[in-house]
Short mmCIF file of C-alpha atoms and ligand atoms in Angstrom, two decimals:
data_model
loop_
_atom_site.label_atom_id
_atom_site.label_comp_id
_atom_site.label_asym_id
_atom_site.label_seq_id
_atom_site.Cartn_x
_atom_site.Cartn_y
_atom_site.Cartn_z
CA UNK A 752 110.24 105.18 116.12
CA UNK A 753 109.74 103.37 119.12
CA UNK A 754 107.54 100.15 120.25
CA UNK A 755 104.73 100.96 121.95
CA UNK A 756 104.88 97.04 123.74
CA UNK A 757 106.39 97.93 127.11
CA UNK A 758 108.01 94.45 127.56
CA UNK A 759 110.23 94.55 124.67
CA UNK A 760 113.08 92.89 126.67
CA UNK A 761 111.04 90.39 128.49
CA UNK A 762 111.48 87.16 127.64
CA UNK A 763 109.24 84.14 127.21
CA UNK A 764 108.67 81.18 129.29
CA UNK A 765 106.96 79.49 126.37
CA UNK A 766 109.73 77.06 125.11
CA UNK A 767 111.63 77.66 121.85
CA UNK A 768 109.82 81.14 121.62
CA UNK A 769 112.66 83.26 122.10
CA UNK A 770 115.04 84.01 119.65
CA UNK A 771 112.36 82.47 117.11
CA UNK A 772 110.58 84.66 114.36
CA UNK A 773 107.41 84.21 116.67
CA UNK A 774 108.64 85.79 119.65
CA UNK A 775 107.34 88.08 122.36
CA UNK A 776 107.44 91.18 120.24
CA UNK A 777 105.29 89.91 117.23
CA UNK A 778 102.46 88.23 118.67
CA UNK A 779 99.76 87.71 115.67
CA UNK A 780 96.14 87.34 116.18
CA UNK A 781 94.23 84.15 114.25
CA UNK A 782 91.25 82.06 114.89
CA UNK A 783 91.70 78.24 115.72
CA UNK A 784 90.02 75.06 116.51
CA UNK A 785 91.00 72.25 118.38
CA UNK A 786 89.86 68.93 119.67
CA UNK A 787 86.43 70.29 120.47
CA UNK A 788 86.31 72.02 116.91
CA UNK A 789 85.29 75.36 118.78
CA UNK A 790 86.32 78.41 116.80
CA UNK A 791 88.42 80.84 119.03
CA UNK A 792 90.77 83.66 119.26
CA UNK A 793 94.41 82.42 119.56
CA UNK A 794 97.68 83.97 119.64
CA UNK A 795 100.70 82.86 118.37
CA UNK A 796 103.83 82.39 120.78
CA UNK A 797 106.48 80.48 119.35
CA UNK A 798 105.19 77.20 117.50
CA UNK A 799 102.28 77.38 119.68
CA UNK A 800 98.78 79.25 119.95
CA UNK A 801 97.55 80.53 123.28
CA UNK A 802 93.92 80.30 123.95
CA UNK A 803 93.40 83.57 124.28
CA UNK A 804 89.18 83.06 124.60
CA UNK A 805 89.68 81.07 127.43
CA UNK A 806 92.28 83.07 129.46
CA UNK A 807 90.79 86.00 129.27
CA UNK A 808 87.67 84.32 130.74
CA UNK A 809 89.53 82.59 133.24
CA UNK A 810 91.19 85.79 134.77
CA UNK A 811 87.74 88.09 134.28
CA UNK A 812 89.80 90.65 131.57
CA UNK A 813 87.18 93.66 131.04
CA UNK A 814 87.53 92.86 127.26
CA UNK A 815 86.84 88.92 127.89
CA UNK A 816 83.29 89.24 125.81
CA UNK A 817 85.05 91.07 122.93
CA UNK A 818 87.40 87.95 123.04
CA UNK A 819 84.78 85.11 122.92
CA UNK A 820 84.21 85.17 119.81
CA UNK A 821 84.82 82.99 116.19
CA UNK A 822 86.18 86.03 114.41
CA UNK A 823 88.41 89.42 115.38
CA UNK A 824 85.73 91.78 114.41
CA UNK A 825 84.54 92.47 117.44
CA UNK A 826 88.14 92.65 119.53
CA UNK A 827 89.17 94.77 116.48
CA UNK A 828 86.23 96.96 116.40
CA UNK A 829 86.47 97.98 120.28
CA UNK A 830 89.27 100.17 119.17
CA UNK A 831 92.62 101.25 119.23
CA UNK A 832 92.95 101.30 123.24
CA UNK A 833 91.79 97.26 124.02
CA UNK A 834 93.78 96.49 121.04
CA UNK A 835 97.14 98.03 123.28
CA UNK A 836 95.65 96.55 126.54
CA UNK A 837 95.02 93.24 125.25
CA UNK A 838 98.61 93.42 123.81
CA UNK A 839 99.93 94.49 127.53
CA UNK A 840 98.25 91.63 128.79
CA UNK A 841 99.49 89.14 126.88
CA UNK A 842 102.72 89.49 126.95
CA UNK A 843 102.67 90.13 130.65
CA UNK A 844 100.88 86.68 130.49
CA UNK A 845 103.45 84.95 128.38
CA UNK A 846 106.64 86.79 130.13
CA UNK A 847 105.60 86.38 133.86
CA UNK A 848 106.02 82.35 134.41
CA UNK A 849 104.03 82.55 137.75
CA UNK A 850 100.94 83.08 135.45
CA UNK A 851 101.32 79.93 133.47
CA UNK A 852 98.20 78.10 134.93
CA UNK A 853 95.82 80.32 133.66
CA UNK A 854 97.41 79.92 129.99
CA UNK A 855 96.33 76.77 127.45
CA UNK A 856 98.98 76.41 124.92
CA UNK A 857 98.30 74.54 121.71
CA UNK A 858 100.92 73.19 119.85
CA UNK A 859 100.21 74.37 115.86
CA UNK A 860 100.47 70.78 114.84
CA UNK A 861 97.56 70.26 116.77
CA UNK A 862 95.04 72.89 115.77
CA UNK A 863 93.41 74.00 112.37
CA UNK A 864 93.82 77.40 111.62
CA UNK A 865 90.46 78.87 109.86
CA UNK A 866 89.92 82.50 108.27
CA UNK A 867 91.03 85.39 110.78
CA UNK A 868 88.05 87.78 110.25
CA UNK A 869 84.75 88.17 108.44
CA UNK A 870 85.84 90.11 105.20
CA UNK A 871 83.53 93.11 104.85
CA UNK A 872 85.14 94.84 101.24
CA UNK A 873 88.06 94.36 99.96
CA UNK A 874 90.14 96.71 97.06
CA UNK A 875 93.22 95.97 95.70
CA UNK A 876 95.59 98.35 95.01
CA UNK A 877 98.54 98.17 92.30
CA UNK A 878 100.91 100.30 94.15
CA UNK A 879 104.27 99.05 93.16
CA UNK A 880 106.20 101.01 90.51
CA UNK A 881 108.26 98.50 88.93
CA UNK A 882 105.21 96.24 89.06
CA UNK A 883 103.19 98.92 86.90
CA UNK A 884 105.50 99.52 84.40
CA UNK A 885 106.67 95.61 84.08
CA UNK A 886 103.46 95.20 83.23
CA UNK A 887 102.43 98.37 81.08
CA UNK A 888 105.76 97.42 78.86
CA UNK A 889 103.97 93.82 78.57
CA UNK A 890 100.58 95.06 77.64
CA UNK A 891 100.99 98.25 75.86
CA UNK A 892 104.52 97.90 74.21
CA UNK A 893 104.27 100.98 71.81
CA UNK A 894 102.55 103.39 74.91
CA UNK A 895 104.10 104.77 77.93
CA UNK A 896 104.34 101.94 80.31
CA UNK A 897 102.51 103.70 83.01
CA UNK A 898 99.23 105.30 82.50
CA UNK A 899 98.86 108.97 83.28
CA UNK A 900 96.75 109.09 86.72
CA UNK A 901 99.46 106.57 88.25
CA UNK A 902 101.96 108.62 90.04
CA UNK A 903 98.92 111.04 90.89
CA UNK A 904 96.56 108.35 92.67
CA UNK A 905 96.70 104.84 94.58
CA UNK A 906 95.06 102.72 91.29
CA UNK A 907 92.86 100.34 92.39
CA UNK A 908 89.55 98.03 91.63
CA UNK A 909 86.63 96.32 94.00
CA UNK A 910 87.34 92.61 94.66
CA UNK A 911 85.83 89.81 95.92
CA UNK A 912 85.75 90.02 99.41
CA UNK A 913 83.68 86.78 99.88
CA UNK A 914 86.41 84.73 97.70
CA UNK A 915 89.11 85.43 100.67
CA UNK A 916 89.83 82.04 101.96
CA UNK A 917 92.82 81.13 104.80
CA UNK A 918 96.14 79.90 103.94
CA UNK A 919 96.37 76.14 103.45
CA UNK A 920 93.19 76.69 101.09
CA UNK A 921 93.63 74.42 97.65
CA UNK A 922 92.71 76.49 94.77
CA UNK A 923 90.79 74.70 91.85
CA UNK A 924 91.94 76.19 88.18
CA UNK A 925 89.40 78.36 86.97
CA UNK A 926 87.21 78.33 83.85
CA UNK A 927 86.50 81.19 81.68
CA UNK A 928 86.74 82.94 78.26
CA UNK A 929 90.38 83.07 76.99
CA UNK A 930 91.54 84.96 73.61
CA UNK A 931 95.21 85.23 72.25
CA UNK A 932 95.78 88.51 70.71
CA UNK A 933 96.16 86.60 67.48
CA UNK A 934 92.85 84.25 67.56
CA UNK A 935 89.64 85.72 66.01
CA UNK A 936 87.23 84.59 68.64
CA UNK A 937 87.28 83.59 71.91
CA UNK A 938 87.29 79.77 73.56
CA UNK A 939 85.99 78.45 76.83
CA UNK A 940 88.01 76.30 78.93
CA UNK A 941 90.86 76.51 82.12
CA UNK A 942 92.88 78.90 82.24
CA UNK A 943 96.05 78.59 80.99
CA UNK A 944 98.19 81.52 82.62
CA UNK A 945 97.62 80.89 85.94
CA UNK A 946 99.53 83.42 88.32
CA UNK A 947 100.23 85.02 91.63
CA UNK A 948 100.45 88.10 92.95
CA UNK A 949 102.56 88.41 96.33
CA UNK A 950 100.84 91.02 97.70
CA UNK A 951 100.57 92.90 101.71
CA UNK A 952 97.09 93.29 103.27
CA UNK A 953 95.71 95.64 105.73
CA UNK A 954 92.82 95.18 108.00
CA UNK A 955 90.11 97.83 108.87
CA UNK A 956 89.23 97.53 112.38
CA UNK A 957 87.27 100.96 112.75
CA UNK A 958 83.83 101.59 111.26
CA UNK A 959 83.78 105.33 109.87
CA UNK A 960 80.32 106.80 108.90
CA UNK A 961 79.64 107.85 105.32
CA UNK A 962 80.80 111.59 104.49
CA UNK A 963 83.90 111.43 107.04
CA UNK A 964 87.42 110.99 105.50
CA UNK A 965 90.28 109.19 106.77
CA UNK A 966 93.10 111.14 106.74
CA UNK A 967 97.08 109.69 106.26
CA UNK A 968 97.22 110.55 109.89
CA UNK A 969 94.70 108.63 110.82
CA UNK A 970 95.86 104.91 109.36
CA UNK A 971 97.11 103.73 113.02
CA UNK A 972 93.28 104.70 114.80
CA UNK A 973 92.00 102.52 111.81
CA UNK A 974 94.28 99.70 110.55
CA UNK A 975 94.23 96.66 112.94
CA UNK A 976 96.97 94.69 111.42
CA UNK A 977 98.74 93.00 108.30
CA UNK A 978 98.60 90.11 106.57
CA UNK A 979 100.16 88.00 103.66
CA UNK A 980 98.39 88.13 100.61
CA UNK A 981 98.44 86.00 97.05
CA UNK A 982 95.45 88.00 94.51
CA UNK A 983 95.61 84.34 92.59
CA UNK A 984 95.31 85.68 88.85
CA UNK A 985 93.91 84.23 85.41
CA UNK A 986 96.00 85.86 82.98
CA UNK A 987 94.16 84.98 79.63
CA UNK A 988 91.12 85.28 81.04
CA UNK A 989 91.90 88.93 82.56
CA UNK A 990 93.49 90.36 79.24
CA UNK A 991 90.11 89.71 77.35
CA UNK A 992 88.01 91.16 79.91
CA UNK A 993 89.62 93.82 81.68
CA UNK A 994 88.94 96.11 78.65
CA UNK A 995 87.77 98.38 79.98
CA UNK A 996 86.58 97.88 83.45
CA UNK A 997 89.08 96.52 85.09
CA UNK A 998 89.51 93.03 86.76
CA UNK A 999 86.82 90.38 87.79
CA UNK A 1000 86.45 87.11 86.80
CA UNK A 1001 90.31 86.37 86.08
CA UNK A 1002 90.56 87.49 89.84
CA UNK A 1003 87.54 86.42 92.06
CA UNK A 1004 87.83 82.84 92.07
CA UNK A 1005 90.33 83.28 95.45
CA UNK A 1006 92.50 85.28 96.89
CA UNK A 1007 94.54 83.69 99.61
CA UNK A 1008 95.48 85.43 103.06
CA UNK A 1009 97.70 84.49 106.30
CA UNK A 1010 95.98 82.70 109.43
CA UNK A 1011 97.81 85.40 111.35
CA UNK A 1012 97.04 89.25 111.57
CA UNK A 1013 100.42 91.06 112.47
CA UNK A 1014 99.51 94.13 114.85
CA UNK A 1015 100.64 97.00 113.51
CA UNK A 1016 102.43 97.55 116.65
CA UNK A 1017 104.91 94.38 115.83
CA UNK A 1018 105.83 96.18 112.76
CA UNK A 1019 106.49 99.45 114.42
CA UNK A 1020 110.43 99.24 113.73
CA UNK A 1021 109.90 97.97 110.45
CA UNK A 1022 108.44 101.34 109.41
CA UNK A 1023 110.76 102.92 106.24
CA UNK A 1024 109.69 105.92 103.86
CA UNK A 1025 108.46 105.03 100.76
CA UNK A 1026 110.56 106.02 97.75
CA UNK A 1027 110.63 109.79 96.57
CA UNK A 1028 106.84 110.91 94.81
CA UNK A 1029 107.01 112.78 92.08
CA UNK A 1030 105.41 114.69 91.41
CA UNK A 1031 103.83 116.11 94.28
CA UNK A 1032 100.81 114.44 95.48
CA UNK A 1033 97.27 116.48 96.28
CA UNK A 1034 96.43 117.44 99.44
CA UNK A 1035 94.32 114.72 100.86
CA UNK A 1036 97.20 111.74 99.96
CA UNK A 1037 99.85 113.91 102.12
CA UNK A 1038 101.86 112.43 104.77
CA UNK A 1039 105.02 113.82 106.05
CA UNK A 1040 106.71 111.53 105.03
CA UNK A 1041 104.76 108.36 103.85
CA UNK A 1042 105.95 105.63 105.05
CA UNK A 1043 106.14 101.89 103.82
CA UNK A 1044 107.51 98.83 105.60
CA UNK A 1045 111.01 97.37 105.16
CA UNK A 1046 109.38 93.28 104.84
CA UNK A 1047 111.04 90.91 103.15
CA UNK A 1048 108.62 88.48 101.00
CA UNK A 1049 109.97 85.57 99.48
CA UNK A 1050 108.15 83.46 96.80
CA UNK A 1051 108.30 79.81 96.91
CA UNK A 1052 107.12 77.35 93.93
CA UNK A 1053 107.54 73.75 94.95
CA UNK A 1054 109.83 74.34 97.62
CA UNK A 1055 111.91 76.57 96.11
CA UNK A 1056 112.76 80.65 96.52
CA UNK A 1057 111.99 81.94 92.96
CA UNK A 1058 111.87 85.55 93.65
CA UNK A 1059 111.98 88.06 96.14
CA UNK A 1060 110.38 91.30 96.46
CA UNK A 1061 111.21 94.30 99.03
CA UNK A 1062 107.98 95.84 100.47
CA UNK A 1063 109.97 98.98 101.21
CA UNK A 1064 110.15 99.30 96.95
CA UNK A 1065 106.34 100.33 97.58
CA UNK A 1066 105.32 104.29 95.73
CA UNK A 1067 102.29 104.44 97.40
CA UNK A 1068 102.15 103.80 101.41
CA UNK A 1069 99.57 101.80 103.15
CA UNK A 1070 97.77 105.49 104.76
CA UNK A 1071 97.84 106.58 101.22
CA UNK A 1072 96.10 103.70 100.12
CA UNK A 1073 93.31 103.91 103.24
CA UNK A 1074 92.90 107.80 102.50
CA UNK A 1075 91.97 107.05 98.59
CA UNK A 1076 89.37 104.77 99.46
CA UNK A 1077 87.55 107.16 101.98
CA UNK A 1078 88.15 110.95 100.15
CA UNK A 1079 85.16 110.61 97.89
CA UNK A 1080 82.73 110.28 101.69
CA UNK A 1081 82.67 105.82 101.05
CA UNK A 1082 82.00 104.56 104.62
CA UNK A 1083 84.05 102.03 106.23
CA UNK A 1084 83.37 99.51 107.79
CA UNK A 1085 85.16 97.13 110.56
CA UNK A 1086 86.50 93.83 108.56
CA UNK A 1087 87.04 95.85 105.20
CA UNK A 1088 90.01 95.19 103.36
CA UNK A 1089 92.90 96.13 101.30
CA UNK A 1090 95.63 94.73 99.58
CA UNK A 1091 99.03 96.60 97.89
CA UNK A 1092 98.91 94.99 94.38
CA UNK A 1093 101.64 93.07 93.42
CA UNK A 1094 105.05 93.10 95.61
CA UNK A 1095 108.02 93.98 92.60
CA UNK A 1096 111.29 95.39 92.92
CA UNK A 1097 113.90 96.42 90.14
CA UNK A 1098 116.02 93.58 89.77
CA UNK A 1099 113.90 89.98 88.35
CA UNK A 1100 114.76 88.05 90.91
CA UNK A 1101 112.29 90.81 92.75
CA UNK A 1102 108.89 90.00 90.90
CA UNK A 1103 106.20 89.27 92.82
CA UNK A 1104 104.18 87.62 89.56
CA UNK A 1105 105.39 84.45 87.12
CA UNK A 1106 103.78 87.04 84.54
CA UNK A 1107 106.69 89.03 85.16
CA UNK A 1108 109.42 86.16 86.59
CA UNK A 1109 108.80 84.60 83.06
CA UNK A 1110 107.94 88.23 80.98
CA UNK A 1111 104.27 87.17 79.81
CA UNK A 1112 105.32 83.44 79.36
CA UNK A 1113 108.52 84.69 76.94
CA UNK A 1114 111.37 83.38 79.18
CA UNK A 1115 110.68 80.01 81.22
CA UNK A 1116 112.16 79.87 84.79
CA UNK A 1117 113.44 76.42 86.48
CA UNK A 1118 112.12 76.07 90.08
CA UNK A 1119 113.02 72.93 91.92
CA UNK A 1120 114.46 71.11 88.48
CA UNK A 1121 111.02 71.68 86.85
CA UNK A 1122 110.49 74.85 84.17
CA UNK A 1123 107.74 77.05 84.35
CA UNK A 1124 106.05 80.00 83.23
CA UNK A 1125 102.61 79.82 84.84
CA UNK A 1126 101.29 77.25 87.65
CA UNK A 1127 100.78 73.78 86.54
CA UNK A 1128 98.16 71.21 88.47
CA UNK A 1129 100.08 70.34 91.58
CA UNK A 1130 102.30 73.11 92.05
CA UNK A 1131 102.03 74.87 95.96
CA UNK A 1132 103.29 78.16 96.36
CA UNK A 1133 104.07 79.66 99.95
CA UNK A 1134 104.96 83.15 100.61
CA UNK A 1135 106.97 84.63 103.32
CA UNK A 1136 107.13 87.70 104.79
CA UNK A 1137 109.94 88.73 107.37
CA UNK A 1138 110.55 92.48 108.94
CA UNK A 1139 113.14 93.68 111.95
CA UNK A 1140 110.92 93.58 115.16
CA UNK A 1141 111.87 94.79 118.38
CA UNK A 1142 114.78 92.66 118.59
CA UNK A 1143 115.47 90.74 115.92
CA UNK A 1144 113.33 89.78 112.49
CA UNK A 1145 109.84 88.70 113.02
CA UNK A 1146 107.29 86.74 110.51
CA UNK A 1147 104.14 87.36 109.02
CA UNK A 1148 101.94 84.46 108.70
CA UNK A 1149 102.50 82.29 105.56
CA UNK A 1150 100.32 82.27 102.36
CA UNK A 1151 100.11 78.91 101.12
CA UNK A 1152 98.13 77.24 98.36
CA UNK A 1153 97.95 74.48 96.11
CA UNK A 1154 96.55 74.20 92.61
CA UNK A 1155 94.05 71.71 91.73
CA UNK A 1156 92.55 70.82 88.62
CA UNK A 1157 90.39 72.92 86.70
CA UNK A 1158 86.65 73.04 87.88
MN1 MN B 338 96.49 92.09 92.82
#
C-alpha cells in the first residue's frame, strides 16, 4: 500500500513538527477559535494549527468557499478529489518555506478546539471479538458467550448523534433506573457503574440517496476520516433496560470524540487485515481481504496507562461496518457517523472497558495508587491512539473527559 500524499519526504518548516507524532504526513482536520472567537477550519502541524480558512482565502484556492466555514461538512461533502487537493496543498504550503507569509500558525495553547463536524447519525458497532465474548461470559454465564448472528453480521444499535460533544468536554454522572440482579424492584438515582468504551470512529463525508448500497469497495469514496472515540456507558442502568432493545439511556448522555479528524490518507500504511472470518461472510460484507488498522490505543485513568487495546484485534473492518448500515437501501448522509464498539484484545491488560479491566466490578484495579472498578467523581480519562504513518508513528487526536457529579 502506498501514500497517496506526494510529499512524503518533505519536511516541515513549522518548528518541532518533524520527527513529532503531528508531522507532515498526518495532518488532521478540526475546527478552532481564537482571539476573535471565530469558528474555523484548522489543521494541525506540529503543536500548532494552521488557519486553513484564511489561507485558502488569501491565495484564491478554488475550494476557498468550501473552507470558510464553522464545520467540515461542506469541505467533506465536495468529495473525494478536493479532499486530495486540499491535502496537496497543504503540505506544499507547510513544506515550501518561501510560502510562509501566506500561513497563520496558532500555537494549540492558544486556541479552543470545538466539535469537528455537525453529527448527522451515528451507530455504534460492537465489532471486537474478545470484547463480545468478555462480555457475553459476564452477562449470560450459563449461554454461549456470543450470540448466534455475531460472526454473521456487524451488531450494532442507533445512538445519539446529538450527545457527541469534543474532547475536553466534562461529563456530569447520569441519573436513571438501576436494578441488581438480586433486588426486587428498581431505584432511581446516579449511576453507579460508570464506564468507558475506547472505541474508533469513522466519518461519512458522501451523501448516498436512499435505495443505493455502499459496497466494501466503496469505504475510501465515502469515509472522510477517523477519530477517537469514548461511548461513555451506565452499566446498571443499561443491564435493566437493554432487555430487549438494546442500548439508550445508559448510553446517550455523551459520547466523547477527538478535535482532530485523521484523513484516511494518513492512515494509509497503517492498513492490516482483520483477523480470519469464519465462517464465511454473505455476499454484500465481502472484501478481499478486509482490512482493519494496526492503531495502538492506550487508556489512561488519572494519568496512568491502565490498558491497552490493538485496533488490528478488530473481526469486523470499518467497510464492513459502512456496507451493513446501507444494504437494507438507508440513505446516507454527509456528517453521519459510526463508531467500532469497544477496542479489546486477548490479554486484560487489552480491555478497552473498566467493565471488563475489573470483570463486572469482581476484581478492583489500582491506577495511579487509587483502586477502582468504575469511574469515581473526579477521575479524567484520556485515550490515545498511535499508527505507523509514512515515516514514523503518527497520532490520532486525544479523547479526554472528566467526570462530574451526578446531575
Ligand atoms: Mn460502544
Amino acid at each position: 500500500m502506498t501514500t497517496t500524499n506526494p510529499f512524503a519526504t518533505a519536511t516541515s518548516w513549522v518548528e518541532g513538527a518533524t520527527g513529532s507524532l503531528y508531522d507532515l504526513d498526518n495532518l488532521p482536520y478540526g475546527i478552532f477559535s481564537d482571539r476573535d472567537t471565530t469558528r474555523k477550519i484548522g489543521v494541525r502541524i506540529g503543536d500548532f494549527v494552521l488557519d486553513v480558512t484564511a489561507a485558502a482565502q488569501a491565495t484564491n484556492q478554488p475550494f476557498a468557499d468550501v473552507l470558510d466555514s464553522d464545520r467540515l461538512n461542506d469541505f467533506m461533502a465536495s468529495g473525494k478529489d478536493v479532499w486530495h487537493q486540499v491535502r496537496t496543498w497543504l503540505t506544499t504550503l507547510l513544506s515550501d518555506e518561501s510560502r510562509a507569509a501566506v500561513v497563520v500558525l496558532r500555537p494549540l495553547t492558544d486556541v479552543t478546539l470545538h466539535l469537528p463536524f455537525e453529527v448527522a447519525d451515528y451507530v455504534d458497532y460492537y465489532a471486537s471479538m474478545d470484547h463480545a465474548t468478555n462480555v457475553g461470559k459476564m452477562f449470560r454465564p450459563d449461554g454461549d458467550a456470543l450470540m448466534p448472528n455475531w460472526r454473521h453480521l456487524p451488531v450494532g444499535y442507533h445512538g445519539r448523534a446529538g450527545s457527541i460533544v469534543v474532547s475536553g468536554t466534562d461529563i456530569h454522572r447520569p441519573a436513571g433506573q438501576r436494578k441488581a440482579p438480586d433486588q426486587p424492584a428498581p431505584t432511581f438515582g446516579p449511576c453507579q457503574r460508570l464506564d468507558i468504551e475506547a472505541e474508533l470512529g469513522f466519518v461519512v463525508g458522501r451523501a448516498v440517496p436512499f435505495g443505493e448500497r455502499v459496497g466494501t469497495d466503496e469505504f475510501a469514496d465515502t469515509v472522510f476520516g477517523v477519530c477517537g472515540v469514548n461511548d461513555w456507558s451506565a452499566r446498571d442502568i443499561q443491564s435493566w433496560e437493554y432487555v430487549p432493545l438494546g442500548p439508550n439511556l445508559a448510553k446517550s448522555f455523551a459520547t466523547s470524540i477527538s478535535a482532530w479528524i485523521t484523513p484516511l490518507d494518513a492512515l494509509a500504511t497503517a492498513k492490516v487485515p482483520t483477523p480470519e472470518q469464519e465462517p464465511e461472510v454473505v455476499s454484500y460484507l465481502v472484501e478481499n481481504p478486509p482490512m482493519g488498522y494496526d492503531i495502538a490505543v492506550e487508556v489512561e485513568l488519572n494519568g496512568e496507562v491502565v490498558s491497552q487495546p490493538p485496533y488490528a484485534a478488530m473481526y469486523w473492518s470499518p467497510a464492513q461496518m459502512l456496507a451493513h448500515m446501507t444494504v437494507n437501501g438507508a440513505s446516507l448522509r454527509v456528517g453521519d457517523f459510526f463508531a467500532s464498539g469497544t477496542i479489546s484484545g486477548p490479554e486484560k491488560q487489552q480491555c478497552g472497558s473498566f467493565l471488563e479491566l475489573s470483570w463486572g466490578g469482581s476484581e478492583p484495579f489500582t491506577a495511579s495508587g487509587q483502586t477502582r472498578t468504575f469511574l469515581e467523581d473526579g477521575d479524567e480519562v484520556v485515550l490515545r491512539y498511535t499508527a505507523p504513518g509514512a515515516r514514523r508513528r503518527i497520532a490520532l487526536g486525544e479523547v479526554r473527559g472528566k467526570i462530574l457529579h451526578t446531575i
